[in-house]
mmCIF file of C-alpha atoms and ligand atoms in Angstrom:
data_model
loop_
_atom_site.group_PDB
_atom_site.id
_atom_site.type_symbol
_atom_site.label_atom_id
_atom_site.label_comp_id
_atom_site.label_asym_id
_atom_site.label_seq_id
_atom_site.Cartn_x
_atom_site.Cartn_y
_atom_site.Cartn_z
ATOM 1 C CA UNK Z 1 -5.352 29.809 6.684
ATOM 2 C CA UNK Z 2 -2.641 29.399 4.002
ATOM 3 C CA UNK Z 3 -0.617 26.150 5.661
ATOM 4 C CA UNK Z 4 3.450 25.614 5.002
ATOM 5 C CA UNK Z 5 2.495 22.413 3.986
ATOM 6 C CA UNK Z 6 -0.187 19.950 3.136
ATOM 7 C CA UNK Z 7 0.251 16.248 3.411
ATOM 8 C CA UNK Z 8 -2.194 13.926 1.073
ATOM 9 C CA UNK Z 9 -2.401 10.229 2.669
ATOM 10 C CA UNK Z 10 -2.368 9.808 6.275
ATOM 11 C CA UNK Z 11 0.041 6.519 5.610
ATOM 12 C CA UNK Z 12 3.430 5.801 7.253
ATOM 13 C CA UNK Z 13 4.853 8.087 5.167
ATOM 14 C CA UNK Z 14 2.326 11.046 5.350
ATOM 15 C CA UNK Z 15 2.711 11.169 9.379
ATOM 16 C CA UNK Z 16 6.389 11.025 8.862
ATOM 17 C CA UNK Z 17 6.882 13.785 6.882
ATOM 18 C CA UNK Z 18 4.000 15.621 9.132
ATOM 19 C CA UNK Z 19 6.874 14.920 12.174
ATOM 20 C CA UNK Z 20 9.421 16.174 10.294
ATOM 21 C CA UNK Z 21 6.947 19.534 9.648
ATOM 22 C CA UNK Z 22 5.949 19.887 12.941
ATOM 23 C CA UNK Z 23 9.532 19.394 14.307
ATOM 24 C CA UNK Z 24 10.619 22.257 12.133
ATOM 25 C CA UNK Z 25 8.349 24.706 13.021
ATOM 26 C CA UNK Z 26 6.106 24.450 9.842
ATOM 27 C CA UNK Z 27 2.452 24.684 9.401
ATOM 28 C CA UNK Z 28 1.060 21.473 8.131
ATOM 29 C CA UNK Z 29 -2.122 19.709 7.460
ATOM 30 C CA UNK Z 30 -2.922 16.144 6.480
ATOM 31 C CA UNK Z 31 -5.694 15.498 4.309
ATOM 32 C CA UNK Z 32 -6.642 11.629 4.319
ATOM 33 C CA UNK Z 33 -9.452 10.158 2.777
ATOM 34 C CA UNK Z 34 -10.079 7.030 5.156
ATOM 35 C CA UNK Z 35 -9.067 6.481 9.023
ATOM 36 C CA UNK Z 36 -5.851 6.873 10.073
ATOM 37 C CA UNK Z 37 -2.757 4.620 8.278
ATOM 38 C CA UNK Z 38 -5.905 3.480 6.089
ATOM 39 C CA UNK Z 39 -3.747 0.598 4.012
ATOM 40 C CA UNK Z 40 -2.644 -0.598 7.103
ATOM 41 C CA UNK Z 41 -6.302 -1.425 8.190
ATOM 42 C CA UNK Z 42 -7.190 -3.133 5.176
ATOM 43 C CA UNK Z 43 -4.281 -5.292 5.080
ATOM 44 C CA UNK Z 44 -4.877 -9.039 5.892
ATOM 45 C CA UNK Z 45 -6.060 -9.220 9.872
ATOM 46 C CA UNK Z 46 -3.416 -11.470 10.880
ATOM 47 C CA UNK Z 47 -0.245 -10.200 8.890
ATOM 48 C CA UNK Z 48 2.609 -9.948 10.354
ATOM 49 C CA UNK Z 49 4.889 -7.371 8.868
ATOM 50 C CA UNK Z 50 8.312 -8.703 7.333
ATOM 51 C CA UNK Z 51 9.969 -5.283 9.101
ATOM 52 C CA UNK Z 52 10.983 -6.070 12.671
ATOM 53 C CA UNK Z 53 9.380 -2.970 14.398
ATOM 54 C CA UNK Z 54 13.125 -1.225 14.619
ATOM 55 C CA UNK Z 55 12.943 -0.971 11.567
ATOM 56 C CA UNK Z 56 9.869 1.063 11.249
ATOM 57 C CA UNK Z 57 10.318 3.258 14.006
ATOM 58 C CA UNK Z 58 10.547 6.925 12.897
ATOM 59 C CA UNK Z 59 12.253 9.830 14.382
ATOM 60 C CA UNK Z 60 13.686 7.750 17.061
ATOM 61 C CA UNK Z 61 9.798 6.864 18.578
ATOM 62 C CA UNK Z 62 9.858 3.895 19.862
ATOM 63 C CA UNK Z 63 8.011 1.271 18.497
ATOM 64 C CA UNK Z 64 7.030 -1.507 21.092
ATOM 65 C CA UNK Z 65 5.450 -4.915 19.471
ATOM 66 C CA UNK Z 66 5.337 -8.565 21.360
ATOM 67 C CA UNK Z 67 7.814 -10.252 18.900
ATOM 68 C CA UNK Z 68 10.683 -8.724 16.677
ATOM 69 C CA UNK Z 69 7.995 -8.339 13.655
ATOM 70 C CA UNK Z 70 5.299 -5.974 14.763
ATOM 71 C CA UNK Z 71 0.915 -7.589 13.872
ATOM 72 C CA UNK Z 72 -0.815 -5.213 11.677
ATOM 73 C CA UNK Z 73 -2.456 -4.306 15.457
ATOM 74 C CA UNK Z 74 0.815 -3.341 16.953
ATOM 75 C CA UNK Z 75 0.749 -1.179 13.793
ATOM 76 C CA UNK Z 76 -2.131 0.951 14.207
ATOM 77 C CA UNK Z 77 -1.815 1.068 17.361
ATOM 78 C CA UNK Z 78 1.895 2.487 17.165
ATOM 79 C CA UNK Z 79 0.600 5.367 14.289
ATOM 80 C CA UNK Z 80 -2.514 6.151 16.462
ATOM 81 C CA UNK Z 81 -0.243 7.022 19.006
ATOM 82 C CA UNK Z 82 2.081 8.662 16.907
ATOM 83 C CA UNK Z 83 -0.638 10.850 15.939
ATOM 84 C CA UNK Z 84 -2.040 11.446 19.218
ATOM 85 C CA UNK Z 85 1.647 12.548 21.195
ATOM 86 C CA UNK Z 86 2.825 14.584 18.442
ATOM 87 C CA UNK Z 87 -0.548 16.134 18.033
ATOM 88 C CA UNK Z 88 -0.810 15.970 13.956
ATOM 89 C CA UNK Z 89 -3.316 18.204 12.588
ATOM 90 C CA UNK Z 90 -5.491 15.328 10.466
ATOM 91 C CA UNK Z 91 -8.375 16.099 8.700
ATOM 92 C CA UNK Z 92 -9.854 12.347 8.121
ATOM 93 C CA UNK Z 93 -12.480 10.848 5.506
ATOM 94 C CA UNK Z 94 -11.734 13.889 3.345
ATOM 95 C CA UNK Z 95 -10.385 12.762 -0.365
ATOM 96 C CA UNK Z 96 -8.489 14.863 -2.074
ATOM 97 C CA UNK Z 97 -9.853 15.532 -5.656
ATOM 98 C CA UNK Z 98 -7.915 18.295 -7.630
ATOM 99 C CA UNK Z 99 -4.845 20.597 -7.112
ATOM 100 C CA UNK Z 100 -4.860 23.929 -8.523
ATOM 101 C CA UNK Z 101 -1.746 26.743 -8.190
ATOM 102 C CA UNK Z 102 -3.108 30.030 -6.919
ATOM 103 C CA UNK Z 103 -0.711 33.096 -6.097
ATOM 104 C CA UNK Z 104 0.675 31.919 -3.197
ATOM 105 C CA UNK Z 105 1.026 28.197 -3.658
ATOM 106 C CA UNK Z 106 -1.719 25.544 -3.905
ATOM 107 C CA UNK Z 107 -5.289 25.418 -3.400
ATOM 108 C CA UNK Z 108 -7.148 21.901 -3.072
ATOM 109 C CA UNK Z 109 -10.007 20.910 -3.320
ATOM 110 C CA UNK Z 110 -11.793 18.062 -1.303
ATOM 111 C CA UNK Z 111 -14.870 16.146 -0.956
ATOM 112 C CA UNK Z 112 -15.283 18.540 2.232
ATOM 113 C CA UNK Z 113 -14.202 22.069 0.559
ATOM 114 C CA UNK Z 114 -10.934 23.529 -0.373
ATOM 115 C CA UNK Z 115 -7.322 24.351 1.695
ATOM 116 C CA UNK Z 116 -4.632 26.327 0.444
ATOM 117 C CA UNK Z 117 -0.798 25.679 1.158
ATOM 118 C CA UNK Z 118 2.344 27.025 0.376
ATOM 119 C CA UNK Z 119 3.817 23.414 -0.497
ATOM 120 C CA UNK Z 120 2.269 20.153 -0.688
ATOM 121 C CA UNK Z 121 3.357 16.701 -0.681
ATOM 122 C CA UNK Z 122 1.550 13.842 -2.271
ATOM 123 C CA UNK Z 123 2.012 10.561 0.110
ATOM 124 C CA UNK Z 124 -0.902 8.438 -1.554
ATOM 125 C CA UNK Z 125 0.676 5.031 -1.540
ATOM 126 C CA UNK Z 126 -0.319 2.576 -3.904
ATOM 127 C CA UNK Z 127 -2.611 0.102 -2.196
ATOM 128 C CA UNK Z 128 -5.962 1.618 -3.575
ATOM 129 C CA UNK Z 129 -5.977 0.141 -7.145
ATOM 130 C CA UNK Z 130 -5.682 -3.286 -8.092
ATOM 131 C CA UNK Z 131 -4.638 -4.996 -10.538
ATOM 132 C CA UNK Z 132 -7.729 -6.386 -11.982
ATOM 133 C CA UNK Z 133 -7.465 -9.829 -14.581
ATOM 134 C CA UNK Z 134 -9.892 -8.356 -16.782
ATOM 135 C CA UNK Z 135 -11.633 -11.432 -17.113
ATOM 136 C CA UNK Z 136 -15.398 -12.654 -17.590
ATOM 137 C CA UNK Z 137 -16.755 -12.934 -14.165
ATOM 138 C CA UNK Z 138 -14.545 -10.730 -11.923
ATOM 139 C CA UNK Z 139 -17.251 -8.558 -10.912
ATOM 140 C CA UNK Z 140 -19.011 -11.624 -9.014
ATOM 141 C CA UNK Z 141 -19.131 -10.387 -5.574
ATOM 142 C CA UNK Z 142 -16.804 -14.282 -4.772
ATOM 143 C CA UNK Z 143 -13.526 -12.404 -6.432
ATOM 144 C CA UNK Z 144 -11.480 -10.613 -3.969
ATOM 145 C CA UNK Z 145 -8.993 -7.759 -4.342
ATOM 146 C CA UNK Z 146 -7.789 -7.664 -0.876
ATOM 147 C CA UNK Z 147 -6.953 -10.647 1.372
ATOM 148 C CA UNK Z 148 -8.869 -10.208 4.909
ATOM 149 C CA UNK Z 149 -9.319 -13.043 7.043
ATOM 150 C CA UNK Z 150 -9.366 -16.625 6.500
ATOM 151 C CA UNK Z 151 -12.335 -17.285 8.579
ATOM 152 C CA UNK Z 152 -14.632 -16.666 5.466
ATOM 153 C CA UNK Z 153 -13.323 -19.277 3.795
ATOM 154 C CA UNK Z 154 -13.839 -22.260 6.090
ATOM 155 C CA UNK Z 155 -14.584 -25.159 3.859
ATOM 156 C CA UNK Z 156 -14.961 -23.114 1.067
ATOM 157 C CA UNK Z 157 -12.816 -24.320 -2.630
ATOM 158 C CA UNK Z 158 -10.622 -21.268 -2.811
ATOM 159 C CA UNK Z 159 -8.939 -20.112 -6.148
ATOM 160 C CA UNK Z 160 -5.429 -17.641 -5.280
ATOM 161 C CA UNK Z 161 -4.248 -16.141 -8.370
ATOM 162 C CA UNK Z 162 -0.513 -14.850 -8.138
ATOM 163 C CA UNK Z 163 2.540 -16.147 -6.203
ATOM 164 C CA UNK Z 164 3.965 -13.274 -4.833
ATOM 165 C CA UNK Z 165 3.791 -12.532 -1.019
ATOM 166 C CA UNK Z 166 0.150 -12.015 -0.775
ATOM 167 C CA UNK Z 167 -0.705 -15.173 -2.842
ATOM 168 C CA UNK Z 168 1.536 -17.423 -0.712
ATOM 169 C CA UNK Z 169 -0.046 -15.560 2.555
ATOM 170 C CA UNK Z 170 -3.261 -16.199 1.428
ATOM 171 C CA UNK Z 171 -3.016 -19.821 0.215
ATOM 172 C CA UNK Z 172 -1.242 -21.371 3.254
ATOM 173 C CA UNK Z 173 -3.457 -19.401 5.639
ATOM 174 C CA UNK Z 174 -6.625 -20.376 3.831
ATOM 175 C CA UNK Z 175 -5.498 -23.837 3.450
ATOM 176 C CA UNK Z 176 -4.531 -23.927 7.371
ATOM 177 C CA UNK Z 177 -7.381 -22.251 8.399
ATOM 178 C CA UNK Z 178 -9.429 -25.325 7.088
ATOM 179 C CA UNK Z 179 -10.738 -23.808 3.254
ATOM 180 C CA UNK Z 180 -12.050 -27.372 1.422
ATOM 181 C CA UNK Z 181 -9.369 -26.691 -1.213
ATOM 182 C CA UNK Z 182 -6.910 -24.157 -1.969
ATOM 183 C CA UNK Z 183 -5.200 -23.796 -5.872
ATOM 184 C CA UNK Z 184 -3.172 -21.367 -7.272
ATOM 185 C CA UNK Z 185 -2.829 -20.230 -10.887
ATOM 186 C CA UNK Z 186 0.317 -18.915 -11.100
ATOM 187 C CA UNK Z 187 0.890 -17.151 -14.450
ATOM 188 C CA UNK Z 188 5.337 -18.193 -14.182
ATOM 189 C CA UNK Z 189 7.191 -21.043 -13.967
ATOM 190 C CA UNK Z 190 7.317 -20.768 -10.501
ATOM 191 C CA UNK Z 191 6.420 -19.105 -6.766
ATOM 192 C CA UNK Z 192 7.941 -15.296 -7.530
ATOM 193 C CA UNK Z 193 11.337 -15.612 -6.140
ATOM 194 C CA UNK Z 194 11.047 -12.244 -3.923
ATOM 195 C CA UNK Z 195 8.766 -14.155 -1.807
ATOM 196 C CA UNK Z 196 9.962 -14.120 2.117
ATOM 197 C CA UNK Z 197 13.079 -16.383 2.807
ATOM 198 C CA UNK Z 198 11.184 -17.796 5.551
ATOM 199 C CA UNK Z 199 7.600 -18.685 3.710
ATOM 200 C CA UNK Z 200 8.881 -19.707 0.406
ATOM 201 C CA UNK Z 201 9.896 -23.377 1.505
ATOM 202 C CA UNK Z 202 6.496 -23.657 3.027
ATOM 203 C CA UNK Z 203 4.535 -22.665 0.236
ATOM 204 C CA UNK Z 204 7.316 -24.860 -2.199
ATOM 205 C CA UNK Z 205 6.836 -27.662 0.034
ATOM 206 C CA UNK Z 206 2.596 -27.681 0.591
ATOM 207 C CA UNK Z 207 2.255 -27.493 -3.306
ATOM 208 C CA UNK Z 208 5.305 -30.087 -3.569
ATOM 209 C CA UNK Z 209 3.016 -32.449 -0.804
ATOM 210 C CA UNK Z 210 -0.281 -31.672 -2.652
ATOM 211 C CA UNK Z 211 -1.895 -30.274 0.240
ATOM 212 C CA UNK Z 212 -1.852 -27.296 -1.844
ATOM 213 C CA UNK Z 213 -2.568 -27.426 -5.638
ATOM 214 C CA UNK Z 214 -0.892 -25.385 -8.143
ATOM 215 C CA UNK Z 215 -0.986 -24.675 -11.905
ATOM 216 C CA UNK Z 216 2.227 -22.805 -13.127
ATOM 217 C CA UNK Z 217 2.661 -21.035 -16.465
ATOM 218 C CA UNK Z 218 -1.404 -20.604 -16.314
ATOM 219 C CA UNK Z 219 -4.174 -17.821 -15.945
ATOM 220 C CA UNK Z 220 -7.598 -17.419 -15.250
ATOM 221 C CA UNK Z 221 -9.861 -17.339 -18.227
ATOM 222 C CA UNK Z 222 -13.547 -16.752 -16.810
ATOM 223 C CA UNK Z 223 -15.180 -16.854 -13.410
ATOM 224 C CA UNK Z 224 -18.219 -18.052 -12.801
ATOM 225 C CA UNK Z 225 -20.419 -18.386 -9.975
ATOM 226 C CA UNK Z 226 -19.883 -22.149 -8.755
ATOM 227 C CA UNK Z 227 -16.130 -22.727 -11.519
ATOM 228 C CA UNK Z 228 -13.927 -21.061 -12.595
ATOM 229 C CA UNK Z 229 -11.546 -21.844 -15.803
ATOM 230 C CA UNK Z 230 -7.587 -21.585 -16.342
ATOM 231 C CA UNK Z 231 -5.643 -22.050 -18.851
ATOM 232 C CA UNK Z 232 -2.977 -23.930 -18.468
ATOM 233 C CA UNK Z 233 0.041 -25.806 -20.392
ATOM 234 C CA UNK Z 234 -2.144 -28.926 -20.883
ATOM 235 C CA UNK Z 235 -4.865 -27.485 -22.306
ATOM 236 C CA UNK Z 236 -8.098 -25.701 -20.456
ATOM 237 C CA UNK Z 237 -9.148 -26.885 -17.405
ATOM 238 C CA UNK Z 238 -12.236 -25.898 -15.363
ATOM 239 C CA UNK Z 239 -12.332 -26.052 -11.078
ATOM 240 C CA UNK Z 240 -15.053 -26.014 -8.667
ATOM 241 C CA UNK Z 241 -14.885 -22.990 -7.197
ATOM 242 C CA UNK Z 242 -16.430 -20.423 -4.236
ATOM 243 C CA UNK Z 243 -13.696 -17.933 -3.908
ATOM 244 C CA UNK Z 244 -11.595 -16.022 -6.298
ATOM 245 C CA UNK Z 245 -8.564 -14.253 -4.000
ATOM 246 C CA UNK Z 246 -7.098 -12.082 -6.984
ATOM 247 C CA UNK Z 247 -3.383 -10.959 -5.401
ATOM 248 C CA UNK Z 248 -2.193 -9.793 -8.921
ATOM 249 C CA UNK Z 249 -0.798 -6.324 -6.561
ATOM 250 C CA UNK Z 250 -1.273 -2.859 -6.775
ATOM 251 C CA UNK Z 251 -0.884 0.343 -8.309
ATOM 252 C CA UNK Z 252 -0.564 3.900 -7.213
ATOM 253 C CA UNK Z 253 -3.949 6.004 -8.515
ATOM 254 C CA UNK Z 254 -2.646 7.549 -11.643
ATOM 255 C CA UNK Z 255 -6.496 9.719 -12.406
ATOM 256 C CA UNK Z 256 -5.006 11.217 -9.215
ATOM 257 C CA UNK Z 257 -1.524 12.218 -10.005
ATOM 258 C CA UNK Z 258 -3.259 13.343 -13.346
ATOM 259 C CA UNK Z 259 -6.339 16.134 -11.294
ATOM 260 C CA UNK Z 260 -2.808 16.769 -9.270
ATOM 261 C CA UNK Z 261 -1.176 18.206 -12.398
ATOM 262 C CA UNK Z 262 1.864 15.681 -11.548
ATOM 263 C CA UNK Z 263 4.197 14.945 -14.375
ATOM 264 C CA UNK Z 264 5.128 11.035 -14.958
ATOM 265 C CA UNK Z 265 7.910 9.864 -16.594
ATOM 266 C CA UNK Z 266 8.323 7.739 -19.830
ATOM 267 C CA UNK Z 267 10.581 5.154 -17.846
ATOM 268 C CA UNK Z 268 8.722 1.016 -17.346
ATOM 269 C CA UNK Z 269 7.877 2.144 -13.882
ATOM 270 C CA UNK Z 270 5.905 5.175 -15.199
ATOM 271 C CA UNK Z 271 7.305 6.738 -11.807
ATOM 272 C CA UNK Z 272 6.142 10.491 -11.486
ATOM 273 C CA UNK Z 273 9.103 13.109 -12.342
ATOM 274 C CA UNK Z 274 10.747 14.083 -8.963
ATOM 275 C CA UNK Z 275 14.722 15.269 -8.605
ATOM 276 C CA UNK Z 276 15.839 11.931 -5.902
ATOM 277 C CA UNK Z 277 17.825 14.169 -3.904
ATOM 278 C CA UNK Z 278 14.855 16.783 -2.700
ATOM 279 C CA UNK Z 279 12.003 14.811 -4.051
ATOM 280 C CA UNK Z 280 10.475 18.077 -5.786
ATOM 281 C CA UNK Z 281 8.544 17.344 -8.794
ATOM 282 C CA UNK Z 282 8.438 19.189 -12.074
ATOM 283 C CA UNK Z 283 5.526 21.737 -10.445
ATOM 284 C CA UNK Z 284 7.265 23.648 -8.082
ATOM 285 C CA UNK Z 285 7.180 23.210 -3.852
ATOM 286 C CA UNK Z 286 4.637 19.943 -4.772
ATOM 287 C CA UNK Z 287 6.904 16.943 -3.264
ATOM 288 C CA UNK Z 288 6.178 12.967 -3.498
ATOM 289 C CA UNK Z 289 6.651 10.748 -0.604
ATOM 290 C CA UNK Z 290 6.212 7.013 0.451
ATOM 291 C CA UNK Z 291 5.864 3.835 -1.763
ATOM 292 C CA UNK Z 292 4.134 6.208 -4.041
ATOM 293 C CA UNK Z 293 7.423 7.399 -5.305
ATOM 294 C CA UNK Z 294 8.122 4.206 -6.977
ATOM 295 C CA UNK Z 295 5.174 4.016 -9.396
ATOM 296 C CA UNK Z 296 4.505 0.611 -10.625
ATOM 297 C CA UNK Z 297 7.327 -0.929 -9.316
ATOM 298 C CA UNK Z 298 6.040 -1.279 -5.587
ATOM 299 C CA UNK Z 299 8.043 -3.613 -4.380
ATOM 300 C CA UNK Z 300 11.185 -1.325 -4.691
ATOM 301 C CA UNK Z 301 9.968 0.952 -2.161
ATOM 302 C CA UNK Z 302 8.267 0.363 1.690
ATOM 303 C CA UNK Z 303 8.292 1.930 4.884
ATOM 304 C CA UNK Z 304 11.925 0.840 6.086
ATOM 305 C CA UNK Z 305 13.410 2.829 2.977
ATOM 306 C CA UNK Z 306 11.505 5.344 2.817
ATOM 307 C CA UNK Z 307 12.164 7.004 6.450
ATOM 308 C CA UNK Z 308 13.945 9.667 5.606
ATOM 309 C CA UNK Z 309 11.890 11.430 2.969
ATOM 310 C CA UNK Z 310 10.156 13.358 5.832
ATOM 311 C CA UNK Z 311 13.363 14.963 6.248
ATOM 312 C CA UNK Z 312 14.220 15.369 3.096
ATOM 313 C CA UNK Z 313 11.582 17.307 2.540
ATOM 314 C CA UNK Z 314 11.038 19.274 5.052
ATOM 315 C CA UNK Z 315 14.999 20.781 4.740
ATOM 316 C CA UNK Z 316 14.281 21.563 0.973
ATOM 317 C CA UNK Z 317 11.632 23.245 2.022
ATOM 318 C CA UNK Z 318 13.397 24.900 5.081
ATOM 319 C CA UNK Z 319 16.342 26.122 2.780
ATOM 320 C CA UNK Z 320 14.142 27.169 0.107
ATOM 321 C CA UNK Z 321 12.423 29.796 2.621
ATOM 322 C CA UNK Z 322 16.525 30.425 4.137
ATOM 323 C CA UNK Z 323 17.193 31.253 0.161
ATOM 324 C CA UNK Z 324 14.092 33.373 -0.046
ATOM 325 C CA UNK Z 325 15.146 35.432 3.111
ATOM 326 C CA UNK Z 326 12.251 34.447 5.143
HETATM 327 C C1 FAD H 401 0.516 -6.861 3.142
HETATM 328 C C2 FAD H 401 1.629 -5.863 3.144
HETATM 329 C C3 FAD H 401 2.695 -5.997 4.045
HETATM 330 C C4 FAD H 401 3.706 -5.055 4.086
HETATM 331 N N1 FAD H 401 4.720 -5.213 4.971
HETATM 332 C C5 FAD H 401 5.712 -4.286 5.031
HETATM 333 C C6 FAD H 401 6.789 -4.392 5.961
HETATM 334 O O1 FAD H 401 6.902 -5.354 6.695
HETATM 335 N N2 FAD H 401 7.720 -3.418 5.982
HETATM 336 C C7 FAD H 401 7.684 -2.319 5.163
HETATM 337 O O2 FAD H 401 8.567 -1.476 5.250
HETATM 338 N N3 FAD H 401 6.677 -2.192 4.274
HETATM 339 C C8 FAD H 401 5.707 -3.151 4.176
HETATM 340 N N4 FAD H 401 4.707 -3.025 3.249
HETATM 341 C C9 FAD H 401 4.746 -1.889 2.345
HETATM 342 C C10 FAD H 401 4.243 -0.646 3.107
HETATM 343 O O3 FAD H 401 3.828 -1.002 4.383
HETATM 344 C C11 FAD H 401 3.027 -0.102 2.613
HETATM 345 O O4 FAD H 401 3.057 0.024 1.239
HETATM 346 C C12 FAD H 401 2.785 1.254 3.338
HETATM 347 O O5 FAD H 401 1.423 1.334 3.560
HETATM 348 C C13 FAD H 401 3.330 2.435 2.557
HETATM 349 O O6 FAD H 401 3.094 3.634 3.247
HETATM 350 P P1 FAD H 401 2.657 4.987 2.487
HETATM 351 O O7 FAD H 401 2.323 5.951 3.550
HETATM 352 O O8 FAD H 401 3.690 5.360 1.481
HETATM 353 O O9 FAD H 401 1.347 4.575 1.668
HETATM 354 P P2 FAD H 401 -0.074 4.123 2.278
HETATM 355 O O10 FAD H 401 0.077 3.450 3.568
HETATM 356 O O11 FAD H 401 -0.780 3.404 1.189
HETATM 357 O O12 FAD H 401 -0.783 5.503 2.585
HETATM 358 C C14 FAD H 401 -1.394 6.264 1.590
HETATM 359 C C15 FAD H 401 -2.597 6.946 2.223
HETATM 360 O O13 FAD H 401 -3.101 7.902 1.280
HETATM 361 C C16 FAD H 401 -4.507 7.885 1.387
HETATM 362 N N5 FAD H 401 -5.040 8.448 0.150
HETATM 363 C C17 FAD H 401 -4.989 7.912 -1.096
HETATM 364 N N6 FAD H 401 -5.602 8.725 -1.973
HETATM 365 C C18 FAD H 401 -6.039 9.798 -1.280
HETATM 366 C C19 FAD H 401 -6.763 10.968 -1.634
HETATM 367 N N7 FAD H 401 -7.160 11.195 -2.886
HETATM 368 N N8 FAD H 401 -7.052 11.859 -0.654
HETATM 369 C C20 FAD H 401 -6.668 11.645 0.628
HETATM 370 N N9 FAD H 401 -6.002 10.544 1.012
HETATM 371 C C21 FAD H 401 -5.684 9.627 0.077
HETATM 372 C C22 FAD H 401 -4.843 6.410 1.586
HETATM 373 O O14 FAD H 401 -6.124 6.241 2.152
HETATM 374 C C23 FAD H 401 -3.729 5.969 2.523
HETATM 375 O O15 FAD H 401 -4.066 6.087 3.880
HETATM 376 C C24 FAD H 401 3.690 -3.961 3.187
HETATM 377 C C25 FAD H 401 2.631 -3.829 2.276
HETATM 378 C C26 FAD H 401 1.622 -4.776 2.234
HETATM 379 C C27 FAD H 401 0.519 -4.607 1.237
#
């Protein structure tokens, strides 16, 4: 089976552009390495997204959630469904490993075997790789990449590192959720200003109380098992500590654009090369989509603007075969 089109990442953005496929009458195939919207599940348990669930909806599917804001449940549920009534062909738990042309397009190989397509589009977000400090001591099993639940840390002393939406998340919920002690090292002068409208005076105003302690302008220097040290405008200092939450962010898996043969450019965001008006890269009929278009700026892109590269692919590809004659 040679398919019009294979998707890699089952995300928001992979089943879009799968809709958009299917809608036109094109073969497709989506190759994801974890469950269904696989970020999604491994984003905190009680997030709520900043989106109001209009705002997500794609091809005019309604998406039904309690309050404006859809819960990271309302979430999976909606993209279950969305892949159950529009019947997407998903192949799930199968990682995509290396992209090879062959005469007719692309073949790809798997940890299950190998598919061949016609076109491909790469949808692999950016939520697999994180940041790390690079710091004595991250590897303790205490440091954590992702945020889950705040249940863990119930009287625990609970280090956040990074003041962006995640960090602030974290450290109110942990500190509300009963942790011993919550402090932030925050390596500005200040809690990033792109933090929500509607959680930055809360966060401003717990560290402003005390409730919540904060170092500004300071990093983490080692983690140990019980402390951990910062340093900090005053000199070193060294904490108590259970719980490293490292929210530093993301970035999109680069080894894989690289096995992908994808080209990135020499601009800060080290964005791979792609023409923004069909969202082709420099190998031919291979297309990005998603958050993972934005390289290591990720908070440029997210689900709300990226809606409509389903369709923009899809009618590139559509006119490509029109110019072809087929
Ligand atoms: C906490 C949080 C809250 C957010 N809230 C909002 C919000 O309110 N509104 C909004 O618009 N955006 C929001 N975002 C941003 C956006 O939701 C996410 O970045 C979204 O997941 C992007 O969708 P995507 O499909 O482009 O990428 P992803 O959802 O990351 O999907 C990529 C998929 O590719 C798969 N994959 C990766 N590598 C391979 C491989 N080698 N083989 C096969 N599969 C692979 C991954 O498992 C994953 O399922 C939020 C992000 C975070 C972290």
């Amino acid at each position: 089976m040679i398919y019009d089109l294979i998707i890699i990442g089952g995300g928001p953005s992979g089943i879009n552009v799968a809709i958009s496929a299917k809608k036109a009458g094109l073969t497709h195939l989506i190759l994801e390495k974890g469950m269904v919207v696989n970020s999604l599940f491994n984003f905190p348990v009680n997030m709520t997204f900043f989106s109001t669930s209009l705002k997500l909806e794609i091809h005019d599917i309604p998406f039904i959630s309690h309050r404006d804001k859809p819960t990271r449940g309302e979430a999976l549920e909606y993209y279950r469904r969305l892949v159950e009534s529009q019947q997407l062909n998903i192949s799930l738990y199968e990682e995509v490993q290396q992209m090879s042309p062959d005469w007719e397009g692309y073949e790809i190989t798997t940890s299950k075997g190998t598919h061949r397509a016609k076109a491909v589009c790469v949808a692999t977000g950016f939520y697999d790789t994180p940041r790390y400090l690079n710091v004595p001591g991250e590897d303790l099993p205490k440091v954590k990449h992702y945020y889950d639940d705040p249940h863990a840390y119930i009287r625990q002393h609970v280090l956040v590192v990074g003041a962006a939406n995640s960090g602030a998340d974290a450290a109110l919920e942990c500190y509300r959720k009963g942790a011993a002690s919550v402090t932030m090292a925050v390596r500005g002068p200040e809690i990033n200003p792109r933090v929500k409208y509607w959680v930055r005076p809360d966060i401003d105003n717990r560290i402003k109380e005390g409730s919540i302690k904060a170092y500004f302008n300071s990093t983490v220097s080692e983690i140990r098992a019980d402390e951990v040290d910062l340093m900090t405008p005053d000199g070193p200092v060294t904490l108590p500590n259970d719980f490293v939450l490292a929210m530093t962010g993301y970035t999109p898996n680069y080894s894989l654009f690289e096995a992908l043969g994808l080209e990135i450019g020499d601009d800060e965001a080290c964005k791979p090369v792609f023409n923004p008006d069909t969202l082709e890269t420099s190998l031919p009929d291979v297309y990005m989509a998603g958050v993972a278009c934005g390289g290591l700026a990720t908070a440029k892109l997210f689900i709300e603007n990226t809606r409509d590269h389903g369709d923009i692919i899809v009618n590139n590809i559509l006119a490509k075969k029109h110019e072809a004659g087929q």
